[in-house]
Tab-separated table of C-alpha atoms in Angstrom:
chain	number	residue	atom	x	y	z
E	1	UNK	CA	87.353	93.730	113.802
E	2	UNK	CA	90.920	94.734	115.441
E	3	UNK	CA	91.176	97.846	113.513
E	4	UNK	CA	87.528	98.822	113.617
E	5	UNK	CA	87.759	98.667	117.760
E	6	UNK	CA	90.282	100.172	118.229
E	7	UNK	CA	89.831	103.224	115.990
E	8	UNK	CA	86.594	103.613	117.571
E	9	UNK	CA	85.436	103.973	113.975
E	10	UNK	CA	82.494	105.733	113.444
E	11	UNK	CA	81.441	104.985	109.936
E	12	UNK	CA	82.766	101.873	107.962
E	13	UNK	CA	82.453	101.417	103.963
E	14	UNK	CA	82.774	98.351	102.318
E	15	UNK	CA	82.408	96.644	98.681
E	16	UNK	CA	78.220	95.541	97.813
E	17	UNK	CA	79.144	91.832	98.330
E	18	UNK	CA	80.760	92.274	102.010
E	19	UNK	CA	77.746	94.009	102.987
E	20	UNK	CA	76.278	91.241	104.916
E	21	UNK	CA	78.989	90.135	106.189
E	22	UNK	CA	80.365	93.097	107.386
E	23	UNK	CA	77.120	95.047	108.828
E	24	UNK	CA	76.910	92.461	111.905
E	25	UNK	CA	80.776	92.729	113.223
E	26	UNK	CA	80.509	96.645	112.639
E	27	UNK	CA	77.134	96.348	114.552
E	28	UNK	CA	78.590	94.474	117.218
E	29	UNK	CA	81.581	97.203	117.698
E	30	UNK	CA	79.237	99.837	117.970
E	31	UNK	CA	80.091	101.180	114.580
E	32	UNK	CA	77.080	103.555	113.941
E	33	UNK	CA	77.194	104.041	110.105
E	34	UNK	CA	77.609	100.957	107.508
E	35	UNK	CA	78.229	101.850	103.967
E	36	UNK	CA	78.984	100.074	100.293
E	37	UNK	CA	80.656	101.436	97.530
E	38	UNK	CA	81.736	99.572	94.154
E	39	UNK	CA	85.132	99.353	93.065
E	40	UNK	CA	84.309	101.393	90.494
E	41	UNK	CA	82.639	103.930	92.318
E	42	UNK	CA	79.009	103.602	90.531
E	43	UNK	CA	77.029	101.671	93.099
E	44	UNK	CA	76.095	101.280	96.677
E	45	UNK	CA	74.509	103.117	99.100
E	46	UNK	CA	76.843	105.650	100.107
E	47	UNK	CA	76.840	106.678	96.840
E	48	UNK	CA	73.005	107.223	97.227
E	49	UNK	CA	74.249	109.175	100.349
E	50	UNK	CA	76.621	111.537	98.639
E	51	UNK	CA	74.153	112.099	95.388
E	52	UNK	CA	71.358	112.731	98.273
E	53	UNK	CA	73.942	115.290	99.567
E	54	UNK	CA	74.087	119.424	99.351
E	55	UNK	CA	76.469	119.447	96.304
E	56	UNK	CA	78.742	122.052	97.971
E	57	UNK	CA	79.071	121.087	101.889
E	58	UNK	CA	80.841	123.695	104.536
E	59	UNK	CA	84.471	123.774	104.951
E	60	UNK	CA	85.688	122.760	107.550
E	61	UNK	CA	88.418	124.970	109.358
E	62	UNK	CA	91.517	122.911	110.547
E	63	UNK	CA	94.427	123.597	111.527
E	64	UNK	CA	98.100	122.842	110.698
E	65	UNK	CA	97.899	120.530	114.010
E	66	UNK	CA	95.251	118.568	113.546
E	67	UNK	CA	94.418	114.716	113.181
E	68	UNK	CA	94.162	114.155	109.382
E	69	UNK	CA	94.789	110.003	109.677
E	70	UNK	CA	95.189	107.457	111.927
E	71	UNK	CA	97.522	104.808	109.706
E	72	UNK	CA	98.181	101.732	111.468
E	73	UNK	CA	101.569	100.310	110.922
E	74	UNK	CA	101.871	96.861	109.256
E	75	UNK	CA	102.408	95.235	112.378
E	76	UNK	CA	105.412	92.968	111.551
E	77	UNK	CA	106.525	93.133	114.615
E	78	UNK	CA	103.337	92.908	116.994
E	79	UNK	CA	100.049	94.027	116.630
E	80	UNK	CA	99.140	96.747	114.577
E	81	UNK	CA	99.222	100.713	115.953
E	82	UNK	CA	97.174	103.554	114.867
E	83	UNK	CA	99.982	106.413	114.302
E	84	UNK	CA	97.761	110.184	114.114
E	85	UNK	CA	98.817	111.685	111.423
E	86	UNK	CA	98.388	115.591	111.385
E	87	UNK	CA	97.511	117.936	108.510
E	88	UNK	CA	100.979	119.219	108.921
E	89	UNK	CA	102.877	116.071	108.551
E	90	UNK	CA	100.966	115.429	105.477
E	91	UNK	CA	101.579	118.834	103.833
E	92	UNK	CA	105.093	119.065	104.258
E	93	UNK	CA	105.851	115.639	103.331
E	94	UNK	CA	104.106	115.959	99.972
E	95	UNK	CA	105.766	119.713	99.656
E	96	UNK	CA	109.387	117.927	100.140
E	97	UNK	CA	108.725	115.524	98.063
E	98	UNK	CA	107.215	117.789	95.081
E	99	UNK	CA	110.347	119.252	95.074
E	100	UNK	CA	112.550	116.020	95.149
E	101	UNK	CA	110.983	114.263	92.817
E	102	UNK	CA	109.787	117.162	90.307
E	103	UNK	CA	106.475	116.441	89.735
E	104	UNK	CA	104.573	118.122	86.681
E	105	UNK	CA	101.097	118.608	86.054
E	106	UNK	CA	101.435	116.277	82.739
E	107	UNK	CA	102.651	113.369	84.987
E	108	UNK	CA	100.622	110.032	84.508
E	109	UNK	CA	101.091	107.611	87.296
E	110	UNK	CA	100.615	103.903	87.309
E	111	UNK	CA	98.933	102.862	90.617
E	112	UNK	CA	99.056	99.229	91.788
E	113	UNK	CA	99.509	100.183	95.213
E	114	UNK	CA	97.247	99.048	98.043
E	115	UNK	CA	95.640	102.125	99.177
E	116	UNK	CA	95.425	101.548	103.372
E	117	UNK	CA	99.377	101.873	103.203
E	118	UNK	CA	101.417	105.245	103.290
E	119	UNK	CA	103.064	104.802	100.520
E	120	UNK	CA	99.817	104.202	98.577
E	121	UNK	CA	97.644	106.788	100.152
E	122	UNK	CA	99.433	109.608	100.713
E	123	UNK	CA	103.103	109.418	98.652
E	124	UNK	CA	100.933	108.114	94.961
E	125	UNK	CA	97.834	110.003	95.145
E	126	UNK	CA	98.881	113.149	97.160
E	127	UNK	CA	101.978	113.112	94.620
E	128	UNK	CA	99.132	113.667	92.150
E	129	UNK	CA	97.001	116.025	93.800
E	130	UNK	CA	99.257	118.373	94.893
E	131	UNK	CA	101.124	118.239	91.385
E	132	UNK	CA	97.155	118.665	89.556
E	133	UNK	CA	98.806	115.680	87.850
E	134	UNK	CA	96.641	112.845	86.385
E	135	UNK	CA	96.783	109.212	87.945
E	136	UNK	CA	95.539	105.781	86.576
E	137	UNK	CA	94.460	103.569	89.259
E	138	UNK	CA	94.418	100.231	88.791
E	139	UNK	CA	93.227	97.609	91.193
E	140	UNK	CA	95.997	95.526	91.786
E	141	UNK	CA	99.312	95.077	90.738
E	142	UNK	CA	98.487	92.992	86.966
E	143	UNK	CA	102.465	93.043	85.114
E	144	UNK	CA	100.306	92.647	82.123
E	145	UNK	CA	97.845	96.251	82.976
E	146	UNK	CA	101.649	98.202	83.980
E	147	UNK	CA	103.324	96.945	80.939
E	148	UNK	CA	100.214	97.845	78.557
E	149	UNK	CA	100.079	101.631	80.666
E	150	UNK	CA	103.906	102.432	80.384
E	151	UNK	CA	103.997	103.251	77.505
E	152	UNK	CA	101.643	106.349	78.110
E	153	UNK	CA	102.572	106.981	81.556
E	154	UNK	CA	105.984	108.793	83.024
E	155	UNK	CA	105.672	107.517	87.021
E	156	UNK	CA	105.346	104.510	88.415
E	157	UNK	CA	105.693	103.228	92.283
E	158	UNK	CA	106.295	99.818	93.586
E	159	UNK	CA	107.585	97.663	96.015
E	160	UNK	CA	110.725	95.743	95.372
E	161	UNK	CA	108.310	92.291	94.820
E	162	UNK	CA	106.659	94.368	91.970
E	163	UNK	CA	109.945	94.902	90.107
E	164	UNK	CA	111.631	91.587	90.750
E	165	UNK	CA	108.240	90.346	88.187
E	166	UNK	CA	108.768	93.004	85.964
E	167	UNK	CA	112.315	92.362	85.532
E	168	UNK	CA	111.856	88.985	84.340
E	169	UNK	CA	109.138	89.898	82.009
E	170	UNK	CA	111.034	89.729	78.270
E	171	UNK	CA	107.971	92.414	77.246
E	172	UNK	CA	110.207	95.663	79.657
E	173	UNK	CA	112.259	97.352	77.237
E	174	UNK	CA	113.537	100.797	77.255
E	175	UNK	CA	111.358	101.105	74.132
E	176	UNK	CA	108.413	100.106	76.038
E	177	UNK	CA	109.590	102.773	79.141
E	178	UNK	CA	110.416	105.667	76.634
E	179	UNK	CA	108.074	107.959	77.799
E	180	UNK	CA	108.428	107.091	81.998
E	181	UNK	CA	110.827	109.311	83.695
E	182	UNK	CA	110.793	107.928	87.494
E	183	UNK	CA	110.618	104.356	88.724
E	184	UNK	CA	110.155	105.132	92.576
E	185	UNK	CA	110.433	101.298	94.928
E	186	UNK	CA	110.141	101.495	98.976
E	187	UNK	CA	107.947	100.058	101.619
E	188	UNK	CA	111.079	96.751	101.985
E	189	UNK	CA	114.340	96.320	101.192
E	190	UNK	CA	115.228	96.362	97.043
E	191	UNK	CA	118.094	94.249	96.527
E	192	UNK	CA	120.939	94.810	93.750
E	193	UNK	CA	120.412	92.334	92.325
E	194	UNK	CA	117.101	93.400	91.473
E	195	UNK	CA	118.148	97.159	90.560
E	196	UNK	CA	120.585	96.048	88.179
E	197	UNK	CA	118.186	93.367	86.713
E	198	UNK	CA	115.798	96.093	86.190
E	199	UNK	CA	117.518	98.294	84.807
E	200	UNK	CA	119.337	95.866	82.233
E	201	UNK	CA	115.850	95.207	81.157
E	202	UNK	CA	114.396	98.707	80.894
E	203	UNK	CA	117.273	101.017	80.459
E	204	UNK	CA	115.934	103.027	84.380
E	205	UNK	CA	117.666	103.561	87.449
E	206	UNK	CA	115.157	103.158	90.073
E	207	UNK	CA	114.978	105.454	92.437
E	208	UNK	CA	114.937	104.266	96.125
E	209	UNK	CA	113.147	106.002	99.235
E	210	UNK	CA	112.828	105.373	102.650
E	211	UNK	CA	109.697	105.530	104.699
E	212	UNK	CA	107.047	104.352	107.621
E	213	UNK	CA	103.588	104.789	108.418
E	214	UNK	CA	104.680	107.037	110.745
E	215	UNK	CA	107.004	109.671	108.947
E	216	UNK	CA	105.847	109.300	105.282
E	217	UNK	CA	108.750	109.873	103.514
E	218	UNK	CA	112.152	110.514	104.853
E	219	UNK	CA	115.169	109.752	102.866
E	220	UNK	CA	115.481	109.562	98.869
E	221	UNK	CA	117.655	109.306	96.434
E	222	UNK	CA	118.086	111.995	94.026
E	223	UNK	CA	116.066	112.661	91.316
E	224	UNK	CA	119.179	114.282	89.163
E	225	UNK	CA	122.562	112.047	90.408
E	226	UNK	CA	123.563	108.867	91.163
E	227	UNK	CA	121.224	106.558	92.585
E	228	UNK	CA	122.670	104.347	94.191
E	229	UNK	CA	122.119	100.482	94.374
E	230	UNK	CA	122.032	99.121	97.873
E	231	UNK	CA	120.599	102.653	99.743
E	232	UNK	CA	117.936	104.767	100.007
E	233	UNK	CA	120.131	108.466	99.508
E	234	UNK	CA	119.544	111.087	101.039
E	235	UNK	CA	117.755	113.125	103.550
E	236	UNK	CA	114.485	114.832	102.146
E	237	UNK	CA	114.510	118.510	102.733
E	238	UNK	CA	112.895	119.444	106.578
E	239	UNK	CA	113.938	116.417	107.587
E	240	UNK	CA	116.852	115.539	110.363
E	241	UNK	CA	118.589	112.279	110.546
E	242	UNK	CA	120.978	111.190	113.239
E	243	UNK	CA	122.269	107.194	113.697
E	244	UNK	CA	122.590	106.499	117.140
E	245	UNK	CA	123.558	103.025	119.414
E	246	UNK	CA	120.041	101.659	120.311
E	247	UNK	CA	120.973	100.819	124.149
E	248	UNK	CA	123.667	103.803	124.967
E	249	UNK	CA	121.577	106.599	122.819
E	250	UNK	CA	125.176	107.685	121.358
E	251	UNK	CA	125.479	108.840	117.649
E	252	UNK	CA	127.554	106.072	116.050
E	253	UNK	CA	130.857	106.734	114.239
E	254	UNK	CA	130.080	107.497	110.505
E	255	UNK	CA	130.450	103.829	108.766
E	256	UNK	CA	128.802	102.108	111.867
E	257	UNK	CA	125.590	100.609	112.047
E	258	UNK	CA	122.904	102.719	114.017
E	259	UNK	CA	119.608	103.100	114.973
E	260	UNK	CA	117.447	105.841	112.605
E	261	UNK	CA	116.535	108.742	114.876
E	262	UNK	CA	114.359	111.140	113.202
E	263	UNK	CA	113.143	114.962	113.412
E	264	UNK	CA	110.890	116.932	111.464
E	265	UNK	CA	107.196	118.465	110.241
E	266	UNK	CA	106.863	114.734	109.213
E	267	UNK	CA	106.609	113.156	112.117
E	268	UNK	CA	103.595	112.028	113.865
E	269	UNK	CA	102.002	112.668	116.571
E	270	UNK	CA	101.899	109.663	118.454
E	271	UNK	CA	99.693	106.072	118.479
E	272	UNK	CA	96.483	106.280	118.830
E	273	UNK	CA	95.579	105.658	122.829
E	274	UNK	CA	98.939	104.342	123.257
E	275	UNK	CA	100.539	107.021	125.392
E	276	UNK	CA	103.029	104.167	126.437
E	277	UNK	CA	104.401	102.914	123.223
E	278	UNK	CA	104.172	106.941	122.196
E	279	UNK	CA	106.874	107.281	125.322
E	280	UNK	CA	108.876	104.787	124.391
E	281	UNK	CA	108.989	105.638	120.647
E	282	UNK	CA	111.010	109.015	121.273
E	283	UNK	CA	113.794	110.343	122.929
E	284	UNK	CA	114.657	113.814	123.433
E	285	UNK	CA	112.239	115.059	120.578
E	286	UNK	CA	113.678	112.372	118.083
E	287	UNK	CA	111.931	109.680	116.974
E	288	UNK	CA	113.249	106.266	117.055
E	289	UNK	CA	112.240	104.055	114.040
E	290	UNK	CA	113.643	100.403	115.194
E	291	UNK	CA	115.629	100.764	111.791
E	292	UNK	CA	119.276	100.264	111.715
E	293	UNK	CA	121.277	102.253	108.941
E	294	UNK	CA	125.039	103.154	108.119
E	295	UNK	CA	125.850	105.868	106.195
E	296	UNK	CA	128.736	106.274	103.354
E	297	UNK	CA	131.259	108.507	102.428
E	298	UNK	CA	128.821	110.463	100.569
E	299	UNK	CA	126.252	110.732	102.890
E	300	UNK	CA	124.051	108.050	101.480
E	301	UNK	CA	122.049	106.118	103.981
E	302	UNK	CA	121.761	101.892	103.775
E	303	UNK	CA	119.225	100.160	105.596
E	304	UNK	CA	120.808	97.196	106.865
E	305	UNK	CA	117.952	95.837	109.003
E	306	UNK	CA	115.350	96.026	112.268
E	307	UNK	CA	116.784	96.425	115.409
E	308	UNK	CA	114.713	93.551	116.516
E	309	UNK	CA	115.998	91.170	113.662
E	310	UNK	CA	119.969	92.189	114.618
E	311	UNK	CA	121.843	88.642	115.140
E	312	UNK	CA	123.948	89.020	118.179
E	313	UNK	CA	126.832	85.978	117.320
E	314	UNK	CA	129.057	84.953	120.057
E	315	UNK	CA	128.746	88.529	120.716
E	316	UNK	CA	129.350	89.828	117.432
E	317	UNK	CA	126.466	91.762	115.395
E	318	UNK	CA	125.269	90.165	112.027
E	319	UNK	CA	122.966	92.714	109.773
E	320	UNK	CA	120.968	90.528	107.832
E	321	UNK	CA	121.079	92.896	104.926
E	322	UNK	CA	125.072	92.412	104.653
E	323	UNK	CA	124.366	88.497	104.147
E	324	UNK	CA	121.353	88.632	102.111
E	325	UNK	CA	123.336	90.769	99.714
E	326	UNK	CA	126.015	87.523	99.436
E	327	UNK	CA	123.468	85.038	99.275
E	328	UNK	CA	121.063	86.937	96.630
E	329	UNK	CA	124.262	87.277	94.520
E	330	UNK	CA	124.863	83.487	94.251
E	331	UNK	CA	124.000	81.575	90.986
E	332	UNK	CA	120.184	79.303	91.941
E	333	UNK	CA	119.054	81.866	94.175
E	334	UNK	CA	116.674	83.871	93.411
E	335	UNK	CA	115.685	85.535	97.054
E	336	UNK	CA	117.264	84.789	100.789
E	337	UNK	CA	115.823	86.217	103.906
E	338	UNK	CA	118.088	86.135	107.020
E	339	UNK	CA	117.193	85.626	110.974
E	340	UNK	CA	118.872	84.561	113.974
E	341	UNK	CA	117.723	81.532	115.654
E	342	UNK	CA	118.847	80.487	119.420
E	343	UNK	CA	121.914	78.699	120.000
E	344	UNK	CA	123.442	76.661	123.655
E	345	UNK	CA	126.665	78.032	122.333
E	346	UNK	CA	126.863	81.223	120.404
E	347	UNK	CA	123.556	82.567	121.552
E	348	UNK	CA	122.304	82.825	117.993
E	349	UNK	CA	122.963	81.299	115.015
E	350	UNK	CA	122.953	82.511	111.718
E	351	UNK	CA	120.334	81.188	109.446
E	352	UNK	CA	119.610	81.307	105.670
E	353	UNK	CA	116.104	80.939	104.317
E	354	UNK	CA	116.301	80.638	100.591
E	355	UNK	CA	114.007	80.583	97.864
E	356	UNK	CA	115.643	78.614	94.418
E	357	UNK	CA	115.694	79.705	91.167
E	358	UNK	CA	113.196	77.855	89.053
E	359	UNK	CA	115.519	77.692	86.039
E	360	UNK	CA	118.896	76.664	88.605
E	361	UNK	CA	120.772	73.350	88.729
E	362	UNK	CA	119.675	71.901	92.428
E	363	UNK	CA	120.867	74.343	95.013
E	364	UNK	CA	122.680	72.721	97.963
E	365	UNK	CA	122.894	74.315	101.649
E	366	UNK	CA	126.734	73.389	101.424
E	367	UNK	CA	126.895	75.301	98.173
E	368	UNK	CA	125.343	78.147	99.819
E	369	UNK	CA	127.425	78.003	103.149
E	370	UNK	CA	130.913	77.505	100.954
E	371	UNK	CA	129.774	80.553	98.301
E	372	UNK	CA	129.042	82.710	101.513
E	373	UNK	CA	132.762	81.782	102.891
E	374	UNK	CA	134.496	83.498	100.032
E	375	UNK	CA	132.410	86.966	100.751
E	376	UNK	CA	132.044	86.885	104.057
E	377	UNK	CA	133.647	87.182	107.517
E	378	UNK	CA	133.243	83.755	108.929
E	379	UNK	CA	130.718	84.701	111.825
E	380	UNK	CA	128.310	86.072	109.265
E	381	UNK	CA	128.228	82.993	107.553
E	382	UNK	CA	124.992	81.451	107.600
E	383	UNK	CA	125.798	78.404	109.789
E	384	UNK	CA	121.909	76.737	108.828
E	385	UNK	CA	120.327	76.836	105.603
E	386	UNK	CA	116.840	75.819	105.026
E	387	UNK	CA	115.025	76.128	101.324
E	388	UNK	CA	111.539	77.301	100.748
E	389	UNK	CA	108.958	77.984	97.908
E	390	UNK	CA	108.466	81.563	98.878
E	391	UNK	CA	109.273	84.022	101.623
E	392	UNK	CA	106.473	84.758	103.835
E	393	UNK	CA	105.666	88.311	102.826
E	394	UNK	CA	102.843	90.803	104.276
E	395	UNK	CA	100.541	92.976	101.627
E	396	UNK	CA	103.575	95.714	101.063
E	397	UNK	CA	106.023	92.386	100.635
E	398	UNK	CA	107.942	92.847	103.746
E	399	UNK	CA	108.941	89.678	104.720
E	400	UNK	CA	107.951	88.705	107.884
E	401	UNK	CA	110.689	87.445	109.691
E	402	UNK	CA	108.713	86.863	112.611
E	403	UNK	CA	107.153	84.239	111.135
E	404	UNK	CA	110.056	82.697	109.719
E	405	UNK	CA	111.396	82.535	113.478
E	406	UNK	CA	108.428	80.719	114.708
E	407	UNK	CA	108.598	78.542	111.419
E	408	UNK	CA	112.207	76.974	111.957
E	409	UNK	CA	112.567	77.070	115.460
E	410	UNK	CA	112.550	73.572	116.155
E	411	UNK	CA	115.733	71.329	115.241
E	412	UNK	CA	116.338	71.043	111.109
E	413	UNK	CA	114.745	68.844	109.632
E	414	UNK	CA	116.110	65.469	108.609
């Protein structure tokens, strides 16, 4: 109902069995048209409307400047925002990226990617139309329907949940990858420990990019070199980078922590009726991306965390990548996420949210807190440590840390 309102939609398809359900909210909202379409494509009435249809309609004349999308943002952070996307940004994202990532027109792609998500929509299947490559599309992500496709395929995208499953599947084996030639993960964090574990099992590096709903694609690493664990490389072609202090606006000093600032064709065009937040998303021509990053020595980038999820310790800044790194590393954990919760003293504390190992010996938080001492600096150790069954994740696994806030922000238990 949100997204239909505030698109203004005009038109809204659905599946044959939400067709009941869905005709009286789009009704309600003023939606004029109300279509259903199979999963498979064979049924429902708007595919009575397109067979019913001149089989060769106009084209349309656009230009490079004009609305394409509106992609709403996953809303981690608040609700949702419709970022206009313009033919332009489209086209020279998927250019750049044709070029980074050398697709071929005998490229097969695995696709287990939710398709109302950037990375879905317009990195996967543009990839393959603008390559004339050929794409199998599968309806979810199924480790049994990748594993049965590698072996015929040569691409395959994913989030970072995607390949932590795959790399404890005994069935990955660079046998069973032989034919792949690019493992691409984005859309959250991918730990080390799960690029290494993957690539044990499957003899592939993956590579790591860096994107939003409102850029596409903006930072890779390389297709040919070293891919490096822990970062997202470098800057895709077109597009400008700078890591600046979020409050003074001043480029950091390379090594420091800074906010992403971005320029480029692949930048949006604003929100959708949200000439406020559009204001307040750019500076001087730059967009600001609420992402912090450091770069290396080499000019790789590392995503160390949101600006909003920064944990400011008795005045000290804690990047909740830097600890998750630590705590990820330590035997009975299997994945950490971590926040900053208030504190009378230091204004935030440090907090560990961990998820055990199902094969580990029982996990203490004092095991935890003393294996964090002997990595860390002793205000970035996690002063709190609560365990969990899973991380609260949204559909492109990001874990929302929001709700972990509002989850543990009473006293600890017992």
């Amino acid at each position: 109902g949100y997204y239909l309102s505030d698109s203004h939609a005009d038109a809204f398809i659905c599946q044959p069995e939400r067709l009941d359900a869905m005709q009286p909210l789009a009704k309600d909202l003023g939606v004029r048209y109300v279509h259903s379409l199979s999963t498979d494509g064979a049924s429902g009435s708007f595919q009575v409307l397109l067979a019913s249809s001149a089989p060769s309609p106009a084209p349309v004349a656009l230009g490079l400047h004009d609305v394409a999308a509106i992609l709403y943002t996953s809303g981690t952070t608040g609700r949702p925002k419709g970022a206009v996307l313009t033919q332009q940004n489209l086209i020279s994202n998927i250019d750049a990226l044709h070029e980074a990532w050398g697709w071929r027109d005998d490229d097969l792609l695995v696709h287990a990617l939710p398709l109302f998500h950037t990375h879905g929509l317009f990195v996967a299947v543009n990839g393959v139309l603008r390559a004339g490559a050929s794409m199998v599309f599968l309806p979810r992500f199924d480790p049994d329907a990748v594993i049965e496709w590698l072996p015929r395929a040569s691409v395959f995208m994913g989030v970072p949940t995607m390949y932590h499953r795959l790399a404890q599947d005994h069935r990955l084996t660079p046998d069973l990858c032989r034919s792949m030639r690019l493992f691409v993960s984005g859309s959250a964090p991918l730990s080390v420990h799960d690029f290494e574990g993957f690539r044990a099992r499957s003899g592939h590096a993956i590579l790591e990019r860096y994107g939003m709903t409102e850029t596409t694609m903006n930072i890779s690493n390389p297709l040919t070199g070293p891919r490096k664990p822990g970062t997202v490389g470098l800057p895709l072609p077109g597009v400008e980078v700078r890591l600046v202090d979020p409050e003074s606006h001043v480029e950091v000093p390379s090594g420091s922590a800074g906010e992403i600032w971005l320029r480029g064709p692949n930048v949006f065009a604003g929100y959708f009726e949200r000439p406020d937040a559009t204001a307040e998303a750019f500076s001087d021509g730059w967009f600001r991306t609420g992402d912090l990053a450091q770069q290396d020595a080499d000019g790789y980038y590392a995503i160390v965390g949101r600006c909003k999820d920064l944990i400011i310790t008795g005045g000290l800044n804690v990047y909740p990548a830097e600890v998750e790194a630590v705590l990820d590393a330590i035997g009975g954990v299997d994945e950490s996420a971590v926040i900053g919760l208030p504190d009378p003293d230091l204004g935030e504390q440090v907090t560990a949210i961990i998820v055990r190992s199902q094969a580990s010996q029982p996990l203490t938080g004092d095991v935890v807190k003393a294996s964090a001492r002997n990595r860390l600096a002793s205000y970035k150790c996690p002063t709190r440590v609560e365990f969990v069954e899973s991380l609260p994740r949204n559909a492109m696994g990001k874990v929302e840390k929001a709700r972990l806030r509002q989850q543990f922000s009473g006293p600890p238990a017992g």
